[in-house]
Amino acid sequence: MEGITGVVQPAQLGPEGFEYQRAREWMTGEVSAAIAAIRDSGPADIVVCDSHGNGQSLLIDKLPEDVQVVRGFPRPLEMMQGVDQSFAAAMFIGYHGSEWTPGAVRGHTISSARLLGVKLNGVEVSEGIYNAALAGQFGVPIAFISGDRLAVQQLQKAVPAAEGAIVKEPFGYHSAMTVTPARGQALIRDGVKRAMMKLGSLQPYRITQPIDLEVGFKFTLDAERAAFVPGLARSDAHNVKGSFRDMVEIAKLLQVLTSLEAP
Ligand SMILES: [Zn+2]
């Protein structure tokens, strides 16, 4: 949701925010624009994975009747729940930059409250790259991403074939120059149309397995408890690391580690 047109602050990001109900409409409009562009290219089975906050931000009664929606947390594959080997591609709507991307709107990785960043095989990743690797484990390529300029460019560095729609020029963590929702939806429609023309030639983003995971925690007490998990060891006060079989193991583990009671 942090990468949806118009979204810059917590005011848009959760049920307490004065503009959250409007932001849900903008988000639903962008997802609907992507669905319409996919349908323009031909018939498709579509699963929409509602993955911000409580996993219940999309206004599902405004979506077409022939899509399925994943809602709520926790779920084993987190933001990629619903994916399997049968999918031709995944598309990311409303993405943001990683924790270590200076200037990104709401830049964080998986949990802005708890995590200090995630490294896979020694490389700091955004949620886009993390989810691309998770989809890649099922042989599913990433065809499209929308978000602020930094989020889109960060994914395209790892996955150059992914089409992008930039809906915001970030000024910082809580400010951006944004297009209007109508323009954002038009940019997404155009980008998804370009992406649909590449289907069949896209390659999944696969990372070497087993995967070296390093995860940083904002609270040292979280790192201390994480290091109690077999296979994880402290690398310094804020960081733990370990080696895991694949992205599915990592997706499950990080959900548990980010849902411990706050210290
Ligand atoms: Zn996020």
PDB file of C-alpha atoms and ligand atoms in Angstrom:
ATOM      1  CA  MET A   1       0.000   0.000   0.000  1.00  0.00           C
ATOM      2  CA  GLU A   2       2.949   2.349   0.629  1.00  0.00           C
ATOM      3  CA  GLY A   3       3.507   2.398  -3.130  1.00  0.00           C
ATOM      4  CA  ILE A   4      -0.066   3.256  -4.090  1.00  0.00           C
ATOM      5  CA  THR A   5      -0.680   6.633  -5.718  1.00  0.00           C
ATOM      6  CA  GLY A   6      -1.167   9.352  -3.106  1.00  0.00           C
ATOM      7  CA  VAL A   7       0.013   7.313  -0.115  1.00  0.00           C
ATOM      8  CA  VAL A   8       2.810   9.048   1.854  1.00  0.00           C
ATOM      9  CA  GLN A   9       2.048   8.783   5.577  1.00  0.00           C
ATOM     10  CA  PRO A  10       0.406   6.599   8.249  1.00  0.00           C
ATOM     11  CA  ALA A  11      -2.727   8.711   7.700  1.00  0.00           C
ATOM     12  CA  GLN A  12      -3.320   6.513   4.651  1.00  0.00           C
ATOM     13  CA  LEU A  13      -1.885   3.217   5.943  1.00  0.00           C
ATOM     14  CA  GLY A  14      -4.147   1.849   8.652  1.00  0.00           C
ATOM     15  CA  PRO A  15      -7.666   1.899  10.098  1.00  0.00           C
ATOM     16  CA  GLU A  16      -6.754   4.740  12.527  1.00  0.00           C
ATOM     17  CA  GLY A  17      -5.672   7.046   9.709  1.00  0.00           C
ATOM     18  CA  PHE A  18      -8.045   9.789   8.570  1.00  0.00           C
ATOM     19  CA  GLU A  19      -7.497   8.897   4.918  1.00  0.00           C
ATOM     20  CA  TYR A  20      -7.228   5.082   5.084  1.00  0.00           C
ATOM     21  CA  GLN A  21     -10.718   4.525   3.680  1.00  0.00           C
ATOM     22  CA  ARG A  22      -9.831   6.705   0.685  1.00  0.00           C
ATOM     23  CA  ALA A  23      -6.478   4.945   0.262  1.00  0.00           C
ATOM     24  CA  ARG A  24      -8.319   1.596   0.167  1.00  0.00           C
ATOM     25  CA  GLU A  25     -10.293   2.974  -2.784  1.00  0.00           C
ATOM     26  CA  TRP A  26      -7.097   4.095  -4.554  1.00  0.00           C
ATOM     27  CA  MET A  27      -5.513   0.688  -3.916  1.00  0.00           C
ATOM     28  CA  THR A  28      -8.590  -1.148  -5.158  1.00  0.00           C
ATOM     29  CA  GLY A  29      -8.632   1.114  -8.235  1.00  0.00           C
ATOM     30  CA  GLU A  30      -5.008   0.225  -9.059  1.00  0.00           C
ATOM     31  CA  VAL A  31      -5.605  -3.503  -8.623  1.00  0.00           C
ATOM     32  CA  SER A  32      -8.714  -3.217 -10.800  1.00  0.00           C
ATOM     33  CA  ALA A  33      -6.705  -1.360 -13.475  1.00  0.00           C
ATOM     34  CA  ALA A  34      -4.164  -4.199 -13.529  1.00  0.00           C
ATOM     35  CA  ILE A  35      -6.933  -6.821 -13.750  1.00  0.00           C
ATOM     36  CA  ALA A  36      -8.588  -4.946 -16.632  1.00  0.00           C
ATOM     37  CA  ALA A  37      -5.293  -4.764 -18.539  1.00  0.00           C
ATOM     38  CA  ILE A  38      -4.678  -8.493 -18.022  1.00  0.00           C
ATOM     39  CA  ARG A  39      -8.191  -9.279 -19.258  1.00  0.00           C
ATOM     40  CA  ASP A  40      -7.681  -7.035 -22.316  1.00  0.00           C
ATOM     41  CA  SER A  41      -4.861  -9.378 -23.322  1.00  0.00           C
ATOM     42  CA  GLY A  42      -6.985 -12.521 -23.043  1.00  0.00           C
ATOM     43  CA  PRO A  43      -8.612 -14.876 -20.559  1.00  0.00           C
ATOM     44  CA  ALA A  44      -6.772 -15.453 -17.277  1.00  0.00           C
ATOM     45  CA  ASP A  45      -7.287 -16.996 -13.862  1.00  0.00           C
ATOM     46  CA  ILE A  46      -6.330 -14.280 -11.381  1.00  0.00           C
ATOM     47  CA  VAL A  47      -5.536 -14.508  -7.668  1.00  0.00           C
ATOM     48  CA  VAL A  48      -5.215 -11.189  -5.831  1.00  0.00           C
ATOM     49  CA  CYS A  49      -3.123 -11.313  -2.655  1.00  0.00           C
ATOM     50  CA  ASP A  50      -4.113  -8.500  -0.261  1.00  0.00           C
ATOM     51  CA  SER A  51      -0.833  -8.040   1.603  1.00  0.00           C
ATOM     52  CA  HIS A  52      -0.703  -4.732   3.455  1.00  0.00           C
ATOM     53  CA  GLY A  53      -1.092  -4.468   7.224  1.00  0.00           C
ATOM     54  CA  ASN A  54      -4.020  -6.647   8.283  1.00  0.00           C
ATOM     55  CA  GLY A  55      -4.358  -8.105   4.780  1.00  0.00           C
ATOM     56  CA  GLN A  56      -7.858  -6.650   4.479  1.00  0.00           C
ATOM     57  CA  SER A  57      -7.327  -3.337   2.722  1.00  0.00           C
ATOM     58  CA  LEU A  58      -8.880  -4.098  -0.668  1.00  0.00           C
ATOM     59  CA  LEU A  59     -12.583  -3.335  -1.133  1.00  0.00           C
ATOM     60  CA  ILE A  60     -13.409  -6.792  -2.413  1.00  0.00           C
ATOM     61  CA  ASP A  61     -16.959  -5.951  -3.452  1.00  0.00           C
ATOM     62  CA  LYS A  62     -15.492  -3.536  -6.017  1.00  0.00           C
ATOM     63  CA  LEU A  63     -13.358  -6.243  -7.684  1.00  0.00           C
ATOM     64  CA  PRO A  64     -14.624  -8.272 -10.665  1.00  0.00           C
ATOM     65  CA  GLU A  65     -16.560 -11.416  -9.736  1.00  0.00           C
ATOM     66  CA  ASP A  66     -14.135 -13.799 -11.480  1.00  0.00           C
ATOM     67  CA  VAL A  67     -11.022 -13.216  -9.369  1.00  0.00           C
ATOM     68  CA  GLN A  68     -10.124 -14.790  -6.027  1.00  0.00           C
ATOM     69  CA  VAL A  69      -8.710 -12.787  -3.132  1.00  0.00           C
ATOM     70  CA  VAL A  70      -6.309 -13.897  -0.383  1.00  0.00           C
ATOM     71  CA  ARG A  71      -7.064 -12.001   2.852  1.00  0.00           C
ATOM     72  CA  GLY A  72      -5.725 -11.935   6.423  1.00  0.00           C
ATOM     73  CA  PHE A  73      -2.532 -13.051   8.148  1.00  0.00           C
ATOM     74  CA  PRO A  74      -0.649 -15.215   9.018  1.00  0.00           C
ATOM     75  CA  ARG A  75      -0.292 -17.451   5.962  1.00  0.00           C
ATOM     76  CA  PRO A  76       2.626 -19.682   4.938  1.00  0.00           C
ATOM     77  CA  LEU A  77       3.677 -17.762   1.815  1.00  0.00           C
ATOM     78  CA  GLU A  78       2.912 -14.320   3.258  1.00  0.00           C
ATOM     79  CA  MET A  79       2.713 -11.740   0.432  1.00  0.00           C
ATOM     80  CA  MET A  80       2.884 -14.477  -2.237  1.00  0.00           C
ATOM     81  CA  GLN A  81       0.138 -16.696  -0.810  1.00  0.00           C
ATOM     82  CA  GLY A  82      -1.828 -18.384  -3.589  1.00  0.00           C
ATOM     83  CA  VAL A  83       1.119 -18.815  -5.941  1.00  0.00           C
ATOM     84  CA  ASP A  84       1.950 -22.247  -7.361  1.00  0.00           C
ATOM     85  CA  GLN A  85       3.684 -23.706 -10.408  1.00  0.00           C
ATOM     86  CA  SER A  86       0.600 -23.132 -12.582  1.00  0.00           C
ATOM     87  CA  PHE A  87       0.944 -19.318 -12.675  1.00  0.00           C
ATOM     88  CA  ALA A  88       2.307 -17.580 -15.799  1.00  0.00           C
ATOM     89  CA  ALA A  89       3.451 -14.504 -13.860  1.00  0.00           C
ATOM     90  CA  ALA A  90       3.113 -12.383 -10.737  1.00  0.00           C
ATOM     91  CA  MET A  91       2.521  -8.609 -10.682  1.00  0.00           C
ATOM     92  CA  PHE A  92       3.256  -6.278  -7.777  1.00  0.00           C
ATOM     93  CA  ILE A  93       0.971  -3.288  -7.108  1.00  0.00           C
ATOM     94  CA  GLY A  94       1.811  -0.563  -4.581  1.00  0.00           C
ATOM     95  CA  TYR A  95       5.365  -1.549  -3.638  1.00  0.00           C
ATOM     96  CA  HIS A  96       7.869   0.482  -1.590  1.00  0.00           C
ATOM     97  CA  GLY A  97      11.666   0.562  -1.280  1.00  0.00           C
ATOM     98  CA  SER A  98      13.692  -1.417   1.257  1.00  0.00           C
ATOM     99  CA  GLU A  99      14.796  -0.347   4.750  1.00  0.00           C
ATOM    100  CA  TRP A 100      18.245   0.660   3.405  1.00  0.00           C
ATOM    101  CA  THR A 101      16.980   2.773   0.480  1.00  0.00           C
ATOM    102  CA  PRO A 102      17.514   6.416   1.486  1.00  0.00           C
ATOM    103  CA  GLY A 103      14.624   8.678   0.480  1.00  0.00           C
ATOM    104  CA  ALA A 104      12.112   5.923  -0.300  1.00  0.00           C
ATOM    105  CA  VAL A 105       8.534   6.603   0.798  1.00  0.00           C
ATOM    106  CA  ARG A 106       8.015   4.480   3.933  1.00  0.00           C
ATOM    107  CA  GLY A 107      11.137   2.465   3.072  1.00  0.00           C
ATOM    108  CA  HIS A 108      11.204  -0.746   5.120  1.00  0.00           C
ATOM    109  CA  THR A 109      11.502  -4.504   4.684  1.00  0.00           C
ATOM    110  CA  ILE A 110       8.605  -6.708   5.835  1.00  0.00           C
ATOM    111  CA  SER A 111       8.137  -4.943   9.186  1.00  0.00           C
ATOM    112  CA  SER A 112       8.801  -1.216   9.596  1.00  0.00           C
ATOM    113  CA  ALA A 113       8.296  -1.590  13.356  1.00  0.00           C
ATOM    114  CA  ARG A 114      10.572  -4.563  14.013  1.00  0.00           C
ATOM    115  CA  LEU A 115      13.133  -5.253  11.267  1.00  0.00           C
ATOM    116  CA  LEU A 116      16.343  -3.452  10.356  1.00  0.00           C
ATOM    117  CA  GLY A 117      16.594  -5.121   6.973  1.00  0.00           C
ATOM    118  CA  VAL A 118      16.883  -8.528   5.315  1.00  0.00           C
ATOM    119  CA  LYS A 119      19.809  -9.997   3.371  1.00  0.00           C
ATOM    120  CA  LEU A 120      19.527 -13.029   1.106  1.00  0.00           C
ATOM    121  CA  ASN A 121      22.858 -14.602   0.136  1.00  0.00           C
ATOM    122  CA  GLY A 122      24.615 -11.484   1.443  1.00  0.00           C
ATOM    123  CA  VAL A 123      22.575  -8.941  -0.544  1.00  0.00           C
ATOM    124  CA  GLU A 124      20.139  -6.514   1.087  1.00  0.00           C
ATOM    125  CA  VAL A 125      16.723  -6.993  -0.521  1.00  0.00           C
ATOM    126  CA  SER A 126      13.459  -5.101  -0.883  1.00  0.00           C
ATOM    127  CA  GLU A 127      10.099  -6.800  -0.430  1.00  0.00           C
ATOM    128  CA  GLY A 128       9.889  -6.816  -4.236  1.00  0.00           C
ATOM    129  CA  ILE A 129      13.108  -8.804  -4.586  1.00  0.00           C
ATOM    130  CA  TYR A 130      12.231 -11.049  -1.617  1.00  0.00           C
ATOM    131  CA  ASN A 131       8.828 -11.845  -3.135  1.00  0.00           C
ATOM    132  CA  ALA A 132      10.370 -12.311  -6.582  1.00  0.00           C
ATOM    133  CA  ALA A 133      12.654 -14.963  -5.069  1.00  0.00           C
ATOM    134  CA  LEU A 134       9.676 -16.600  -3.333  1.00  0.00           C
ATOM    135  CA  ALA A 135       7.687 -16.699  -6.597  1.00  0.00           C
ATOM    136  CA  GLY A 136      10.836 -17.840  -8.411  1.00  0.00           C
ATOM    137  CA  GLN A 137      10.973 -20.936  -6.232  1.00  0.00           C
ATOM    138  CA  PHE A 138       7.683 -21.958  -7.879  1.00  0.00           C
ATOM    139  CA  GLY A 139       9.044 -21.083 -11.333  1.00  0.00           C
ATOM    140  CA  VAL A 140       6.852 -17.973 -11.537  1.00  0.00           C
ATOM    141  CA  PRO A 141       8.407 -14.818 -13.070  1.00  0.00           C
ATOM    142  CA  ILE A 142       7.659 -11.199 -12.090  1.00  0.00           C
ATOM    143  CA  ALA A 143       6.067  -9.309 -14.973  1.00  0.00           C
ATOM    144  CA  PHE A 144       5.223  -5.919 -13.459  1.00  0.00           C
ATOM    145  CA  ILE A 145       5.690  -3.615 -10.480  1.00  0.00           C
ATOM    146  CA  SER A 146       4.133  -0.274  -9.494  1.00  0.00           C
ATOM    147  CA  GLY A 147       5.247   2.049  -6.709  1.00  0.00           C
ATOM    148  CA  ASP A 148       7.493   5.031  -6.130  1.00  0.00           C
ATOM    149  CA  ARG A 149      10.503   5.480  -8.398  1.00  0.00           C
ATOM    150  CA  LEU A 150      12.951   3.887  -5.939  1.00  0.00           C
ATOM    151  CA  ALA A 151      10.796   0.791  -5.370  1.00  0.00           C
ATOM    152  CA  VAL A 152      10.365   0.199  -9.100  1.00  0.00           C
ATOM    153  CA  GLN A 153      14.037   0.748  -9.919  1.00  0.00           C
ATOM    154  CA  GLN A 154      15.193  -1.448  -7.035  1.00  0.00           C
ATOM    155  CA  LEU A 155      13.235  -4.425  -8.368  1.00  0.00           C
ATOM    156  CA  GLN A 156      14.200  -3.764 -11.987  1.00  0.00           C
ATOM    157  CA  LYS A 157      17.887  -3.907 -11.010  1.00  0.00           C
ATOM    158  CA  ALA A 158      17.362  -7.536  -9.979  1.00  0.00           C
ATOM    159  CA  VAL A 159      14.636  -8.325 -12.526  1.00  0.00           C
ATOM    160  CA  PRO A 160      15.331  -6.110 -15.584  1.00  0.00           C
ATOM    161  CA  ALA A 161      12.548  -7.645 -17.693  1.00  0.00           C
ATOM    162  CA  ALA A 162       9.813  -6.556 -15.255  1.00  0.00           C
ATOM    163  CA  GLU A 163       7.726  -3.664 -16.572  1.00  0.00           C
ATOM    164  CA  GLY A 164       7.151  -0.786 -14.174  1.00  0.00           C
ATOM    165  CA  ALA A 165       4.753   2.066 -13.442  1.00  0.00           C
ATOM    166  CA  ILE A 166       6.164   4.924 -11.348  1.00  0.00           C
ATOM    167  CA  VAL A 167       3.310   6.729  -9.596  1.00  0.00           C
ATOM    168  CA  LYS A 168       5.358   8.881  -7.176  1.00  0.00           C
ATOM    169  CA  GLU A 169       8.645  10.795  -7.119  1.00  0.00           C
ATOM    170  CA  PRO A 170       9.792  10.395  -3.503  1.00  0.00           C
ATOM    171  CA  PHE A 171      11.140  13.358  -1.524  1.00  0.00           C
ATOM    172  CA  GLY A 172      11.657  11.299   1.631  1.00  0.00           C
ATOM    173  CA  TYR A 173      10.118   8.872   4.104  1.00  0.00           C
ATOM    174  CA  HIS A 174       6.864  10.830   4.408  1.00  0.00           C
ATOM    175  CA  SER A 175       6.676  12.933   1.249  1.00  0.00           C
ATOM    176  CA  ALA A 176       6.453  12.529  -2.498  1.00  0.00           C
ATOM    177  CA  MET A 177       5.222  14.197  -5.634  1.00  0.00           C
ATOM    178  CA  THR A 178       2.372  11.892  -6.632  1.00  0.00           C
ATOM    179  CA  VAL A 179       0.238  11.586  -9.722  1.00  0.00           C
ATOM    180  CA  THR A 180      -3.532  11.540  -9.205  1.00  0.00           C
ATOM    181  CA  PRO A 181      -5.353   8.205  -8.690  1.00  0.00           C
ATOM    182  CA  ALA A 182      -6.820   8.431 -12.212  1.00  0.00           C
ATOM    183  CA  ARG A 183      -3.361   8.919 -13.726  1.00  0.00           C
ATOM    184  CA  GLY A 184      -1.853   6.188 -11.528  1.00  0.00           C
ATOM    185  CA  GLN A 185      -4.450   3.731 -12.785  1.00  0.00           C
ATOM    186  CA  ALA A 186      -3.748   4.713 -16.397  1.00  0.00           C
ATOM    187  CA  LEU A 187       0.010   4.206 -15.890  1.00  0.00           C
ATOM    188  CA  ILE A 188      -0.663   0.772 -14.383  1.00  0.00           C
ATOM    189  CA  ARG A 189      -2.987  -0.223 -17.247  1.00  0.00           C
ATOM    190  CA  ASP A 190      -0.302   0.743 -19.790  1.00  0.00           C
ATOM    191  CA  GLY A 191       2.475  -1.009 -17.891  1.00  0.00           C
ATOM    192  CA  VAL A 192       0.504  -4.221 -17.418  1.00  0.00           C
ATOM    193  CA  LYS A 193      -0.356  -4.236 -21.136  1.00  0.00           C
ATOM    194  CA  ARG A 194       3.369  -4.028 -21.949  1.00  0.00           C
ATOM    195  CA  ALA A 195       4.049  -6.798 -19.432  1.00  0.00           C
ATOM    196  CA  MET A 196       1.382  -9.071 -20.936  1.00  0.00           C
ATOM    197  CA  MET A 197       3.153  -8.906 -24.304  1.00  0.00           C
ATOM    198  CA  LYS A 198       6.249 -10.407 -22.650  1.00  0.00           C
ATOM    199  CA  LEU A 199       4.472 -13.386 -21.078  1.00  0.00           C
ATOM    200  CA  GLY A 200       6.128 -16.599 -22.146  1.00  0.00           C
ATOM    201  CA  SER A 201       9.561 -15.016 -22.497  1.00  0.00           C
ATOM    202  CA  LEU A 202       9.986 -14.032 -18.821  1.00  0.00           C
ATOM    203  CA  GLN A 203      12.333 -15.998 -16.594  1.00  0.00           C
ATOM    204  CA  PRO A 204      11.708 -16.632 -12.888  1.00  0.00           C
ATOM    205  CA  TYR A 205      14.040 -14.854 -10.463  1.00  0.00           C
ATOM    206  CA  ARG A 206      15.841 -17.710  -8.739  1.00  0.00           C
ATOM    207  CA  ILE A 207      18.457 -17.403  -6.017  1.00  0.00           C
ATOM    208  CA  THR A 208      21.039 -19.979  -5.031  1.00  0.00           C
ATOM    209  CA  GLN A 209      19.882 -22.556  -2.472  1.00  0.00           C
ATOM    210  CA  PRO A 210      20.443 -23.184   0.358  1.00  0.00           C
ATOM    211  CA  ILE A 211      19.918 -19.502   1.122  1.00  0.00           C
ATOM    212  CA  ASP A 212      22.039 -17.520   3.566  1.00  0.00           C
ATOM    213  CA  LEU A 213      19.614 -15.337   5.529  1.00  0.00           C
ATOM    214  CA  GLU A 214      20.691 -12.379   7.625  1.00  0.00           C
ATOM    215  CA  VAL A 215      17.998 -10.416   9.388  1.00  0.00           C
ATOM    216  CA  GLY A 216      18.401  -7.269  11.457  1.00  0.00           C
ATOM    217  CA  PHE A 217      16.114  -6.281  14.312  1.00  0.00           C
ATOM    218  CA  LYS A 218      15.457  -2.756  15.571  1.00  0.00           C
ATOM    219  CA  PHE A 219      15.296  -4.106  19.167  1.00  0.00           C
ATOM    220  CA  THR A 220      18.334  -6.038  20.384  1.00  0.00           C
ATOM    221  CA  LEU A 221      15.964  -8.117  22.533  1.00  0.00           C
ATOM    222  CA  ASP A 222      14.316  -9.385  19.331  1.00  0.00           C
ATOM    223  CA  ALA A 223      17.732 -10.433  17.970  1.00  0.00           C
ATOM    224  CA  GLU A 224      18.473 -12.131  21.275  1.00  0.00           C
ATOM    225  CA  ARG A 225      15.252 -14.182  21.099  1.00  0.00           C
ATOM    226  CA  ALA A 226      15.653 -14.911  17.366  1.00  0.00           C
ATOM    227  CA  ALA A 227      19.036 -16.486  18.103  1.00  0.00           C
ATOM    228  CA  PHE A 228      17.219 -19.060  20.295  1.00  0.00           C
ATOM    229  CA  VAL A 229      15.742 -20.542  17.094  1.00  0.00           C
ATOM    230  CA  PRO A 230      17.745 -23.590  15.933  1.00  0.00           C
ATOM    231  CA  GLY A 231      19.693 -22.638  12.813  1.00  0.00           C
ATOM    232  CA  LEU A 232      19.933 -18.938  13.680  1.00  0.00           C
ATOM    233  CA  ALA A 233      22.936 -17.375  15.444  1.00  0.00           C
ATOM    234  CA  ARG A 234      23.735 -13.814  16.499  1.00  0.00           C
ATOM    235  CA  SER A 235      26.153 -12.001  14.155  1.00  0.00           C
ATOM    236  CA  ASP A 236      26.066  -8.796  16.232  1.00  0.00           C
ATOM    237  CA  ALA A 237      23.728  -7.032  18.645  1.00  0.00           C
ATOM    238  CA  HIS A 238      21.016  -6.356  16.061  1.00  0.00           C
ATOM    239  CA  ASN A 239      21.570  -9.146  13.513  1.00  0.00           C
ATOM    240  CA  VAL A 240      21.134 -12.904  13.309  1.00  0.00           C
ATOM    241  CA  LYS A 241      21.994 -15.223  10.470  1.00  0.00           C
ATOM    242  CA  GLY A 242      21.552 -18.769   9.306  1.00  0.00           C
ATOM    243  CA  SER A 243      21.272 -20.955   6.239  1.00  0.00           C
ATOM    244  CA  PHE A 244      17.887 -22.241   5.100  1.00  0.00           C
ATOM    245  CA  ARG A 245      16.701 -24.705   2.479  1.00  0.00           C
ATOM    246  CA  ASP A 246      14.499 -22.344   0.460  1.00  0.00           C
ATOM    247  CA  MET A 247      12.337 -19.192   0.446  1.00  0.00           C
ATOM    248  CA  VAL A 248       9.290 -20.987   1.824  1.00  0.00           C
ATOM    249  CA  GLU A 249      11.206 -21.840   5.016  1.00  0.00           C
ATOM    250  CA  ILE A 250      12.386 -18.223   5.245  1.00  0.00           C
ATOM    251  CA  ALA A 251       8.904 -16.767   4.630  1.00  0.00           C
ATOM    252  CA  LYS A 252       7.447 -18.824   7.469  1.00  0.00           C
ATOM    253  CA  LEU A 253      10.345 -18.099   9.823  1.00  0.00           C
ATOM    254  CA  LEU A 254      10.282 -14.307   9.313  1.00  0.00           C
ATOM    255  CA  GLN A 255       6.549 -14.178  10.004  1.00  0.00           C
ATOM    256  CA  VAL A 256       7.108 -15.832  13.359  1.00  0.00           C
ATOM    257  CA  LEU A 257      10.113 -13.629  14.186  1.00  0.00           C
ATOM    258  CA  THR A 258       8.206 -10.416  13.391  1.00  0.00           C
ATOM    259  CA  SER A 259       5.138 -11.394  15.413  1.00  0.00           C
ATOM    260  CA  LEU A 260       6.759 -11.906  18.822  1.00  0.00           C
ATOM    261  CA  GLU A 261       5.373  -9.753  21.596  1.00  0.00           C
ATOM    262  CA  ALA A 262       7.091  -6.351  21.415  1.00  0.00           C
ATOM    263  CA  PRO A 263       9.820  -5.969  24.018  1.00  0.00           C
TER     264      PRO A 263
HETATM  265 ZN    ZN B   1       6.127  -3.358   3.441  1.00  0.00          ZN
END
